[in-house]
Every structure is written in C-alpha cells, then in structure tokens.
PDB file of C-alpha atoms in Angstrom:
ATOM      1  CA  MET A   1       7.083  12.352  32.443  1.00 39.00           C
ATOM      2  CA  ASP A   2       6.271  13.497  35.886  1.00 40.00           C
ATOM      3  CA  ALA A   3       8.663  13.549  39.056  1.00 39.00           C
ATOM      4  CA  HIS A   4       7.466  10.092  40.235  1.00 41.00           C
ATOM      5  CA  GLN A   5       7.871   8.399  36.965  1.00 43.00           C
ATOM      6  CA  MET A   6      11.460   9.941  36.537  1.00 39.00           C
ATOM      7  CA  GLU A   7      12.127   8.702  40.155  1.00 39.00           C
ATOM      8  CA  VAL A   8      10.906   5.165  39.230  1.00 41.00           C
ATOM      9  CA  GLY A   9      13.046   5.124  36.218  1.00 43.00           C
ATOM     10  CA  VAL A  10      16.285   5.483  38.160  1.00 37.00           C
ATOM     11  CA  GLN A  11      15.474   3.845  41.574  1.00 44.00           C
ATOM     12  CA  GLY A  12      16.204   0.306  42.636  1.00 42.00           C
ATOM     13  CA  PRO A  13      19.102  -1.901  42.597  1.00 38.00           C
ATOM     14  CA  ALA A  14      19.063  -2.090  38.807  1.00 38.00           C
ATOM     15  CA  ALA A  15      19.997   1.525  38.462  1.00 37.00           C
ATOM     16  CA  ALA A  16      23.544   0.999  39.633  1.00 33.00           C
ATOM     17  CA  GLY A  17      24.325  -2.162  37.698  1.00 35.00           C
ATOM     18  CA  GLY A  18      22.201  -1.545  34.588  1.00 39.00           C
ATOM     19  CA  SER A  19      19.181  -3.724  33.683  1.00 45.00           C
ATOM     20  CA  ALA A  20      18.899  -6.846  31.498  1.00 48.00           C
ATOM     21  CA  SER A  21      17.478  -6.371  28.038  1.00 48.00           C
ATOM     22  CA  VAL A  22      15.917  -8.516  25.404  1.00 49.00           C
ATOM     23  CA  GLU A  23      16.148  -7.243  21.739  1.00 57.00           C
ATOM     24  CA  GLY A  24      17.077  -3.814  23.170  1.00 64.00           C
ATOM     25  CA  GLU A  25      14.138  -3.657  25.599  1.00 76.00           C
ATOM     26  CA  ASP A  26      14.353  -3.438  29.307  1.00 80.00           C
ATOM     27  CA  SER A  27      13.367  -6.901  30.710  1.00 81.00           C
ATOM     28  CA  SER A  28      14.478  -6.262  34.249  1.00 88.00           C
ATOM     29  CA  LEU A  29      12.182  -7.402  37.152  1.00 91.00           C
ATOM     30  CA  ARG A  30       9.707  -4.498  37.871  1.00 93.00           C
ATOM     31  CA  CYS A  31       6.882  -4.047  40.304  1.00 95.00           C
ATOM     32  CA  GLU A  32       3.777  -4.391  38.132  1.00 94.00           C
ATOM     33  CA  SER A  33       1.954  -1.947  40.214  1.00 93.00           C
ATOM     34  CA  CYS A  34       4.248   1.108  40.200  1.00 94.00           C
ATOM     35  CA  GLY A  35       7.261   0.112  38.022  1.00 93.00           C
ATOM     36  CA  TYR A  36       9.874   0.197  40.751  1.00 93.00           C
ATOM     37  CA  SER A  37      12.917  -1.903  39.891  1.00 92.00           C
ATOM     38  CA  LEU A  38      13.026  -5.213  41.969  1.00 92.00           C
ATOM     39  CA  GLU A  39      16.374  -6.505  40.702  1.00 89.00           C
ATOM     40  CA  GLY A  40      18.637  -7.718  43.393  1.00 86.00           C
ATOM     41  CA  ILE A  41      15.944  -8.178  45.921  1.00 88.00           C
ATOM     42  CA  GLU A  42      16.575 -11.664  47.280  1.00 81.00           C
ATOM     43  CA  ASP A  43      13.521 -12.192  49.411  1.00 84.00           C
ATOM     44  CA  GLN A  44      10.765 -12.354  46.763  1.00 84.00           C
ATOM     45  CA  ARG A  45       8.154 -13.012  49.471  1.00 85.00           C
ATOM     46  CA  GLY A  46       8.476  -9.390  50.647  1.00 90.00           C
ATOM     47  CA  ALA A  47       6.867  -6.189  49.423  1.00 94.00           C
ATOM     48  CA  CYS A  48       7.774  -3.592  46.940  1.00 94.00           C
ATOM     49  CA  PRO A  49       9.878  -0.841  48.734  1.00 93.00           C
ATOM     50  CA  GLU A  50       7.893   1.838  46.653  1.00 92.00           C
ATOM     51  CA  CYS A  51       4.299   0.905  46.855  1.00 92.00           C
ATOM     52  CA  GLY A  52       4.065  -2.127  49.207  1.00 92.00           C
ATOM     53  CA  ALA A  53       2.666  -4.419  46.577  1.00 94.00           C
ATOM     54  CA  LEU A  54       3.688  -8.108  47.085  1.00 94.00           C
ATOM     55  CA  ILE A  55       6.764  -8.904  44.925  1.00 94.00           C
ATOM     56  CA  SER A  56       5.429 -12.446  44.271  1.00 92.00           C
ATOM     57  CA  ALA A  57       2.432 -10.816  42.334  1.00 93.00           C
ATOM     58  CA  SER A  58       4.890  -9.148  40.001  1.00 93.00           C
ATOM     59  CA  LEU A  59       6.835 -12.296  39.128  1.00 92.00           C
ATOM     60  CA  ALA A  60       6.247 -13.362  35.440  1.00 89.00           C
ATOM     61  CA  GLU A  61       5.321 -16.726  36.758  1.00 90.00           C
ATOM     62  CA  SER A  62       2.286 -15.258  38.594  1.00 92.00           C
ATOM     63  CA  ARG A  63       0.758 -14.759  35.096  1.00 94.00           C
ATOM     64  CA  ARG A  64      -0.582 -18.169  34.456  1.00 93.00           C
ATOM     65  CA  GLY A  65      -1.635 -17.340  30.746  1.00 94.00           C
ATOM     66  CA  SER A  66      -4.862 -17.127  29.043  1.00 96.00           C
ATOM     67  CA  PRO A  67      -6.385 -20.353  27.847  1.00 96.00           C
ATOM     68  CA  TRP A  68      -4.969 -19.798  24.302  1.00 96.00           C
ATOM     69  CA  GLN A  69      -1.513 -19.474  25.797  1.00 95.00           C
ATOM     70  CA  VAL A  70      -1.896 -22.527  27.833  1.00 93.00           C
ATOM     71  CA  GLY A  71      -3.125 -24.703  25.026  1.00 89.00           C
ATOM     72  CA  ALA A  72      -4.231 -23.480  21.592  1.00 79.00           C
ATOM     73  CA  GLY A  73      -7.502 -24.897  20.228  1.00 87.00           C
ATOM     74  CA  VAL A  74     -11.089 -24.201  19.394  1.00 89.00           C
ATOM     75  CA  GLY A  75     -12.242 -24.436  22.980  1.00 94.00           C
ATOM     76  CA  SER A  76      -9.410 -22.375  24.383  1.00 96.00           C
ATOM     77  CA  TRP A  77     -10.005 -19.664  21.552  1.00 96.00           C
ATOM     78  CA  TRP A  78     -13.637 -19.425  22.676  1.00 96.00           C
ATOM     79  CA  ASP A  79     -12.610 -19.417  26.450  1.00 96.00           C
ATOM     80  CA  THR A  80      -9.993 -16.747  25.858  1.00 97.00           C
ATOM     81  CA  HIS A  81     -12.331 -14.326  23.998  1.00 97.00           C
ATOM     82  CA  ARG A  82     -15.338 -14.915  26.207  1.00 96.00           C
ATOM     83  CA  GLY A  83     -13.141 -14.219  29.318  1.00 96.00           C
ATOM     84  CA  THR A  84     -11.725 -11.154  27.710  1.00 97.00           C
ATOM     85  CA  LEU A  85     -15.288  -9.685  27.141  1.00 96.00           C
ATOM     86  CA  ARG A  86     -16.689 -10.750  30.527  1.00 96.00           C
ATOM     87  CA  HIS A  87     -13.621 -10.020  32.842  1.00 96.00           C
ATOM     88  CA  PRO A  88     -11.097  -7.996  30.738  1.00 97.00           C
ATOM     89  CA  ARG A  89      -9.101  -6.795  33.771  1.00 96.00           C
ATOM     90  CA  ARG A  90      -8.721 -10.412  35.140  1.00 96.00           C
ATOM     91  CA  ARG A  91      -7.811 -11.717  31.568  1.00 97.00           C
ATOM     92  CA  PHE A  92      -5.089  -9.116  30.952  1.00 97.00           C
ATOM     93  CA  ARG A  93      -3.784  -9.511  34.420  1.00 95.00           C
ATOM     94  CA  GLU A  94      -3.254 -13.280  33.897  1.00 95.00           C
ATOM     95  CA  MET A  95      -2.036 -12.965  30.291  1.00 96.00           C
ATOM     96  CA  ARG A  96       1.631 -13.937  29.838  1.00 94.00           C
ATOM     97  CA  VAL A  97       3.909 -11.438  28.115  1.00 93.00           C
ATOM     98  CA  GLU A  98       5.652 -13.867  25.706  1.00 91.00           C
ATOM     99  CA  PRO A  99       6.545 -13.819  22.038  1.00 87.00           C
ATOM    100  CA  GLY A 100       4.819 -15.981  19.348  1.00 85.00           C
ATOM    101  CA  SER A 101       1.356 -16.886  20.900  1.00 90.00           C
ATOM    102  CA  TRP A 102      -0.207 -13.591  20.027  1.00 95.00           C
ATOM    103  CA  ARG A 103       0.381 -14.289  16.192  1.00 95.00           C
ATOM    104  CA  THR A 104      -1.716 -17.405  16.096  1.00 95.00           C
ATOM    105  CA  LEU A 105      -4.392 -15.745  18.342  1.00 96.00           C
ATOM    106  CA  LEU A 106      -4.605 -12.852  16.172  1.00 97.00           C
ATOM    107  CA  TRP A 107      -4.510 -14.517  12.910  1.00 95.00           C
ATOM    108  CA  SER A 108      -7.174 -17.066  14.043  1.00 95.00           C
ATOM    109  CA  THR A 109      -9.504 -14.253  15.120  1.00 97.00           C
ATOM    110  CA  LEU A 110      -9.294 -11.602  12.250  1.00 96.00           C
ATOM    111  CA  PRO A 111     -10.482 -14.088   9.526  1.00 95.00           C
ATOM    112  CA  VAL A 112     -13.569 -14.874  11.737  1.00 95.00           C
ATOM    113  CA  ALA A 113     -14.167 -11.188  12.041  1.00 94.00           C
ATOM    114  CA  GLY A 114     -13.561 -10.707   8.309  1.00 92.00           C
ATOM    115  CA  PHE A 115     -16.022 -13.556   7.367  1.00 90.00           C
ATOM    116  CA  LEU A 116     -18.683 -12.079   9.614  1.00 90.00           C
ATOM    117  CA  LEU A 117     -18.168  -8.664   8.070  1.00 85.00           C
ATOM    118  CA  VAL A 118     -18.490  -9.688   4.402  1.00 82.00           C
ATOM    119  CA  ALA A 119     -20.788 -12.612   4.429  1.00 77.00           C
ATOM    120  CA  PRO A 120     -24.026 -10.596   4.756  1.00 74.00           C
ATOM    121  CA  TRP A 121     -23.028  -8.359   1.870  1.00 68.00           C
ATOM    122  CA  THR A 122     -21.534 -10.920  -0.622  1.00 62.00           C
ATOM    123  CA  GLY A 123     -23.680 -11.021  -3.700  1.00 54.00           C
ATOM    124  CA  THR A 124     -25.551  -7.704  -2.824  1.00 59.00           C
ATOM    125  CA  LEU A 125     -23.278  -4.821  -3.723  1.00 56.00           C
ATOM    126  CA  VAL A 126     -22.716  -3.518  -7.159  1.00 49.00           C
ATOM    127  CA  GLY A 127     -19.532  -4.778  -8.787  1.00 55.00           C
ATOM    128  CA  ASP A 128     -19.508  -7.963  -6.624  1.00 59.00           C
ATOM    129  CA  PRO A 129     -18.728 -10.887  -8.999  1.00 58.00           C
ATOM    130  CA  ALA A 130     -21.043 -13.094  -6.874  1.00 56.00           C
ATOM    131  CA  ARG A 131     -23.867 -10.663  -7.738  1.00 55.00           C
ATOM    132  CA  ALA A 132     -22.914 -10.790 -11.418  1.00 56.00           C
ATOM    133  CA  ALA A 133     -23.170 -14.540 -11.377  1.00 57.00           C
ATOM    134  CA  ARG A 134     -26.876 -14.349 -10.639  1.00 65.00           C
ATOM    135  CA  GLY A 135     -28.874 -16.056 -13.429  1.00 61.00           C
ATOM    136  CA  ALA A 136     -25.881 -17.982 -14.582  1.00 64.00           C
ATOM    137  CA  GLY A 137     -27.179 -21.150 -13.164  1.00 62.00           C
ATOM    138  CA  PRO A 138     -26.882 -22.739  -9.691  1.00 67.00           C
ATOM    139  CA  VAL A 139     -23.418 -24.297 -10.274  1.00 62.00           C
ATOM    140  CA  VAL A 140     -21.784 -21.037 -11.379  1.00 52.00           C
ATOM    141  CA  GLN A 141     -23.588 -19.037  -8.724  1.00 62.00           C
ATOM    142  CA  THR A 142     -22.319 -21.388  -6.019  1.00 65.00           C
ATOM    143  CA  LEU A 143     -18.846 -21.434  -7.214  1.00 64.00           C
ATOM    144  CA  ALA A 144     -18.937 -17.698  -7.253  1.00 57.00           C
ATOM    145  CA  TYR A 145     -19.968 -17.649  -3.549  1.00 60.00           C
ATOM    146  CA  VAL A 146     -17.412 -20.283  -2.599  1.00 63.00           C
ATOM    147  CA  VAL A 147     -14.586 -18.277  -4.156  1.00 68.00           C
ATOM    148  CA  MET A 148     -15.593 -14.723  -3.242  1.00 72.00           C
ATOM    149  CA  ILE A 149     -16.584 -15.233   0.450  1.00 76.00           C
ATOM    150  CA  PRO A 150     -13.105 -16.466   1.568  1.00 81.00           C
ATOM    151  CA  LEU A 151     -11.332 -13.992  -0.705  1.00 84.00           C
ATOM    152  CA  GLN A 152     -13.360 -11.053   0.542  1.00 83.00           C
ATOM    153  CA  ALA A 153     -12.992 -12.371   4.174  1.00 88.00           C
ATOM    154  CA  MET A 154      -9.172 -12.386   3.785  1.00 92.00           C
ATOM    155  CA  VAL A 155      -9.129  -8.988   2.383  1.00 91.00           C
ATOM    156  CA  ALA A 156     -11.248  -7.741   5.342  1.00 91.00           C
ATOM    157  CA  ALA A 157      -8.914  -9.543   7.709  1.00 95.00           C
ATOM    158  CA  ALA A 158      -5.872  -7.789   6.174  1.00 96.00           C
ATOM    159  CA  VAL A 159      -7.509  -4.456   6.669  1.00 95.00           C
ATOM    160  CA  LEU A 160      -8.261  -5.274  10.295  1.00 95.00           C
ATOM    161  CA  PHE A 161      -4.764  -6.335  10.779  1.00 97.00           C
ATOM    162  CA  GLY A 162      -3.632  -2.942   9.485  1.00 96.00           C
ATOM    163  CA  LEU A 163      -5.941  -1.139  11.866  1.00 95.00           C
ATOM    164  CA  THR A 164      -4.575  -3.395  14.737  1.00 97.00           C
ATOM    165  CA  TRP A 165      -1.026  -2.556  13.673  1.00 97.00           C
ATOM    166  CA  ILE A 166      -1.776   1.098  13.865  1.00 97.00           C
ATOM    167  CA  GLU A 167      -3.228   0.575  17.358  1.00 97.00           C
ATOM    168  CA  TRP A 168      -0.105  -1.295  18.340  1.00 97.00           C
ATOM    169  CA  ARG A 169       2.115   1.584  17.197  1.00 97.00           C
ATOM    170  CA  GLY A 170      -0.122   3.983  19.022  1.00 97.00           C
ATOM    171  CA  ILE A 171      -0.117   2.223  22.399  1.00 97.00           C
ATOM    172  CA  ARG A 172       3.595   1.851  22.237  1.00 96.00           C
ATOM    173  CA  PHE A 173       3.992   5.600  21.579  1.00 97.00           C
ATOM    174  CA  PHE A 174       1.471   6.372  24.411  1.00 95.00           C
ATOM    175  CA  ALA A 175       3.314   4.160  26.896  1.00 95.00           C
ATOM    176  CA  ARG A 176       6.581   5.675  26.145  1.00 94.00           C
ATOM    177  CA  SER A 177       5.213   9.293  26.535  1.00 95.00           C
ATOM    178  CA  ARG A 178       3.920   8.097  30.135  1.00 94.00           C
ATOM    179  CA  GLY A 179       7.226   6.463  30.973  1.00 94.00           C
ATOM    180  CA  TRP A 180       5.676   2.997  31.112  1.00 95.00           C
ATOM    181  CA  ARG A 181       7.452  -0.121  29.933  1.00 93.00           C
ATOM    182  CA  LEU A 182       5.029  -1.650  27.589  1.00 94.00           C
ATOM    183  CA  THR A 183       7.304  -4.019  25.590  1.00 93.00           C
ATOM    184  CA  ARG A 184       6.810  -5.085  21.900  1.00 94.00           C
ATOM    185  CA  ASP A 185       5.412  -8.403  22.828  1.00 94.00           C
ATOM    186  CA  ALA A 186       3.242  -7.009  25.580  1.00 95.00           C
ATOM    187  CA  ALA A 187       1.621  -4.633  23.181  1.00 97.00           C
ATOM    188  CA  TRP A 188       0.973  -7.315  20.637  1.00 97.00           C
ATOM    189  CA  GLN A 189      -0.452  -9.708  23.252  1.00 97.00           C
ATOM    190  CA  VAL A 190      -2.850  -6.815  24.408  1.00 98.00           C
ATOM    191  CA  CYS A 191      -3.959  -6.235  20.794  1.00 97.00           C
ATOM    192  CA  ALA A 192      -4.354  -9.829  19.952  1.00 97.00           C
ATOM    193  CA  HIS A 193      -6.447 -10.563  23.147  1.00 97.00           C
ATOM    194  CA  ALA A 194      -8.502  -7.416  22.348  1.00 97.00           C
ATOM    195  CA  SER A 195      -9.134  -8.391  18.804  1.00 96.00           C
ATOM    196  CA  VAL A 196     -12.404 -10.091  19.801  1.00 96.00           C
ATOM    197  CA  GLY A 197     -13.679  -6.397  19.620  1.00 94.00           C
ATOM    198  CA  TRP A 198     -13.450  -6.733  15.790  1.00 93.00           C
ATOM    199  CA  VAL A 199     -15.722  -9.844  16.084  1.00 93.00           C
ATOM    200  CA  VAL A 200     -18.230  -8.114  18.100  1.00 91.00           C
ATOM    201  CA  GLY A 201     -18.237  -5.294  15.579  1.00 86.00           C
ATOM    202  CA  ALA A 202     -18.976  -7.729  12.852  1.00 86.00           C
ATOM    203  CA  LEU A 203     -21.750  -9.364  14.785  1.00 86.00           C
ATOM    204  CA  ILE A 204     -23.539  -6.077  15.362  1.00 81.00           C
ATOM    205  CA  PRO A 205     -24.781  -5.437  11.861  1.00 75.00           C
ATOM    206  CA  ILE A 206     -25.948  -9.065  11.534  1.00 76.00           C
ATOM    207  CA  PHE A 207     -28.005  -8.744  14.672  1.00 75.00           C
ATOM    208  CA  THR A 208     -29.402  -5.306  13.704  1.00 71.00           C
ATOM    209  CA  MET A 209     -30.423  -6.573  10.290  1.00 67.00           C
ATOM    210  CA  ALA A 210     -32.173  -9.496  11.800  1.00 70.00           C
ATOM    211  CA  VAL A 211     -34.068  -7.059  13.925  1.00 66.00           C
ATOM    212  CA  LEU A 212     -34.887  -4.609  11.230  1.00 64.00           C
ATOM    213  CA  TRP A 213     -35.907  -6.988   8.524  1.00 61.00           C
ATOM    214  CA  ALA A 214     -37.616  -9.771  10.535  1.00 62.00           C
ATOM    215  CA  ALA A 215     -41.262 -10.021   9.945  1.00 57.00           C
ATOM    216  CA  PRO A 216     -42.804 -12.396  12.291  1.00 61.00           C
ATOM    217  CA  GLY A 217     -46.280 -13.728  11.523  1.00 60.00           C
ATOM    218  CA  GLY A 218     -46.366 -11.798   8.180  1.00 60.00           C
ATOM    219  CA  ARG A 219     -46.466  -8.414   9.871  1.00 63.00           C
ATOM    220  CA  PRO A 220     -44.529  -5.520   8.412  1.00 59.00           C
ATOM    221  CA  SER A 221     -40.839  -5.526   9.555  1.00 56.00           C
ATOM    222  CA  LEU A 222     -39.514  -2.949  11.907  1.00 57.00           C
ATOM    223  CA  LEU A 223     -37.678  -1.196   8.988  1.00 56.00           C
ATOM    224  CA  ASP A 224     -40.888  -0.892   6.932  1.00 58.00           C
ATOM    225  CA  ARG A 225     -42.688   0.633  10.041  1.00 57.00           C
ATOM    226  CA  LEU A 226     -39.864   3.078  10.624  1.00 56.00           C
ATOM    227  CA  LEU A 227     -39.863   4.222   7.047  1.00 55.00           C
ATOM    228  CA  ALA A 228     -43.555   4.462   7.017  1.00 57.00           C
ATOM    229  CA  ARG A 229     -43.485   6.814  10.013  1.00 54.00           C
ATOM    230  CA  GLY A 230     -40.876   8.937   8.298  1.00 49.00           C
ATOM    231  CA  GLY A 231     -43.439  10.064   5.711  1.00 49.00           C
ATOM    232  CA  GLY A 232     -44.801   7.113   3.946  1.00 46.00           C
ATOM    233  CA  LEU A 233     -41.450   6.070   2.314  1.00 46.00           C
ATOM    234  CA  GLY A 234     -41.522   2.486   1.000  1.00 47.00           C
ATOM    235  CA  TYR A 235     -38.982  -0.231   1.246  1.00 47.00           C
ATOM    236  CA  SER A 236     -37.890   0.503  -2.443  1.00 49.00           C
ATOM    237  CA  THR A 237     -37.084   4.118  -1.657  1.00 49.00           C
ATOM    238  CA  PHE A 238     -33.397   4.209  -2.520  1.00 50.00           C
ATOM    239  CA  THR A 239     -32.513   7.373  -0.412  1.00 60.00           C
ATOM    240  CA  ALA A 240     -34.035   5.999   2.703  1.00 61.00           C
ATOM    241  CA  ASN A 241     -32.554   2.565   2.409  1.00 60.00           C
ATOM    242  CA  ASP A 242     -29.205   3.917   1.635  1.00 61.00           C
ATOM    243  CA  ALA A 243     -29.312   6.144   4.686  1.00 70.00           C
ATOM    244  CA  VAL A 244     -30.341   3.182   6.920  1.00 66.00           C
ATOM    245  CA  LEU A 245     -27.749   0.925   5.508  1.00 63.00           C
ATOM    246  CA  ALA A 246     -24.900   3.506   5.825  1.00 70.00           C
ATOM    247  CA  SER A 247     -25.914   4.276   9.361  1.00 75.00           C
ATOM    248  CA  LEU A 248     -26.022   0.496  10.157  1.00 69.00           C
ATOM    249  CA  VAL A 249     -22.536  -0.141   8.672  1.00 68.00           C
ATOM    250  CA  LEU A 250     -20.840   2.881  10.160  1.00 76.00           C
ATOM    251  CA  GLY A 251     -22.546   2.325  13.530  1.00 78.00           C
ATOM    252  CA  ALA A 252     -21.356  -1.321  13.634  1.00 72.00           C
ATOM    253  CA  TYR A 253     -17.851  -0.346  12.760  1.00 74.00           C
ATOM    254  CA  GLY A 254     -17.987   2.342  15.420  1.00 82.00           C
ATOM    255  CA  ALA A 255     -19.330   0.036  17.990  1.00 81.00           C
ATOM    256  CA  GLY A 256     -16.715  -2.651  17.264  1.00 80.00           C
ATOM    257  CA  LEU A 257     -13.887   0.011  17.304  1.00 85.00           C
ATOM    258  CA  VAL A 258     -15.122   1.191  20.734  1.00 91.00           C
ATOM    259  CA  VAL A 259     -15.130  -2.401  22.108  1.00 92.00           C
ATOM    260  CA  PHE A 260     -11.606  -2.899  20.850  1.00 94.00           C
ATOM    261  CA  GLU A 261     -10.356   0.291  22.113  1.00 95.00           C
ATOM    262  CA  LEU A 262     -11.788  -0.234  25.604  1.00 96.00           C
ATOM    263  CA  LEU A 263     -10.237  -3.616  25.784  1.00 97.00           C
ATOM    264  CA  VAL A 264      -6.877  -2.318  24.602  1.00 97.00           C
ATOM    265  CA  TYR A 265      -7.049   0.455  27.187  1.00 97.00           C
ATOM    266  CA  VAL A 266      -7.680  -2.192  29.925  1.00 97.00           C
ATOM    267  CA  GLY A 267      -5.001  -4.295  28.639  1.00 97.00           C
ATOM    268  CA  VAL A 268      -2.425  -1.504  28.580  1.00 97.00           C
ATOM    269  CA  ARG A 269      -3.146  -0.620  32.078  1.00 95.00           C
ATOM    270  CA  GLN A 270      -2.714  -4.125  33.286  1.00 95.00           C
ATOM    271  CA  CYS A 271       0.530  -4.657  31.249  1.00 95.00           C
ATOM    272  CA  ARG A 272       2.419  -1.381  31.496  1.00 94.00           C
ATOM    273  CA  TRP A 273       4.944  -2.821  33.702  1.00 94.00           C
ATOM    274  CA  ALA A 274       4.384  -6.555  32.892  1.00 93.00           C
ATOM    275  CA  ASN A 275       7.540  -8.802  33.326  1.00 92.00           C
ATOM    276  CA  VAL A 276       8.565 -11.006  30.508  1.00 88.00           C
ATOM    277  CA  HIS A 277       7.643 -14.707  30.798  1.00 80.00           C
ATOM    278  CA  ARG A 278      10.581 -17.056  29.884  1.00 68.00           C
ATOM    279  CA  LYS A 279       9.868 -20.680  29.046  1.00 62.00           C
TER     280      LYS A 279
END
C-alpha cells in the first residue's frame, strides 16, 4: 500500500468516529474515484475534498443497475450481457452493488455456457454413453442424448462456477493488496456480469468448426485444404485431426478465459470503491 492509499484509509470524517459495516465489511460512503471517506459531509451536491469528483456521482443511488438487476427476464439477460460486451466500463459503472441478484445472473449464464461447451461433442468422444447408444435404435439414441446433454452441461457449469469462484477469491485478494474496498457482493457482481465471457468462449469452437468443416458447393472444406497443404494428410489421419481438435479446444478455452479476465479487470477498476446499494 503506497502513501496515498494509506492516507485515504485514515482521512475523512469517518476516521474519527469509525465507519459503518455490513457483515464485517466497510460500508461507509466513499468517493468512487479515489476512495476518500465522504461520511459526515452534509452537502452531497459538492465535490470530493481529495480529488474533486462530484459526491453525487459516488452515491449508491447513482448506480441505476444493470437490466438484470432492474428486472430479471430473458430480455434483460440478453441486454445485460450484450451491454457488458459492447460497453464494459459503462455497464460496470451503472451496476449496483447489492446481494442476491448476482446469484440468479450467474446461475442462468453458466448452464448456457455449459450447454454450448458440451453440445458439439456429445456422442463423439470415446466413453460417452450417447456414443455407445449408436445403433441401438432411434428411441434409445434419442433418450441417450436427452439425458446426457443436460447432465454434461450441468457438470460443465459446475466446473465454470469453480473457476469463477477462484477468480472471485483472486480479485478479493488483489483488491486487499492494493488497499481497495472491493466488498464481497461487489466482487460477485463483477464476476457474474463478466460470466458472459464463458459463453463467448463456448461459442468460439462452434464458429471455428463451422468454418473448418463447411464445404460449400461440394468443394473441399478448409480443414481438408489445410491438411493437404501440410503434406497430403487426409481427413482420416488421426494425428493431424487430433492436433487440430486439441488446438481448437484449447484455443477456445483460452479465448473465453481472456474475455472473462478482461471483463473482470474492467469491473474491478469500476467497483473498487463502489458504495453498497440498500433497497
């Protein structure tokens, strides 16, 4: 913690009388630009004594909430994630720091990402019961897909939740090391709104496979042409296909992780001093 952060931690009217807390966390009114304590300042139309930012811009009420926080639904889910991808700074600046709403947003997003991750591979990998059901008749095969896709999607969603939880712990540690006040709910809200990165990561392999395997007009696919240029390797060559698929999957995971991490970074920067919204 540098000298300015140490100064911010003790400055302001709250330093003398202590600060309010919710579940052991500091919930005093802070300037969202610099972290200066604004407790006890009656004229909320003025400016922060430390950095000059408008006090009104730091009030919890100035955060109107993301569309999901205003009214949960399919349309608000889409609007929330679309806005997070298009204008992340604006989205995290308007996002409310509140308990509860992050849970429904996160657990409505992770199953979507999980489904998109597993659906292209269901029935194709060795050991998959849906693959073993081939040749057992259309009814049995359909039932195998109906059972296995939701089950595998939920397993994938659970894995993504574990990765999100690790990220939550990481940004909380990072914020404390920098002297920021990133509350528990603020960190979860950031991770929940950034979870659209997992959906993007799941869509990348689907789009890539469509490009690689598409054969418009009966012409050879892009994958066939690439393998042919690599020495005449055919589509049935196991080593070449294995390398392509492994690169595809790892690249998709990596791209999704990058999107998620970038969104989280923007969210932490916009919420490091965010004030708690009280209904």
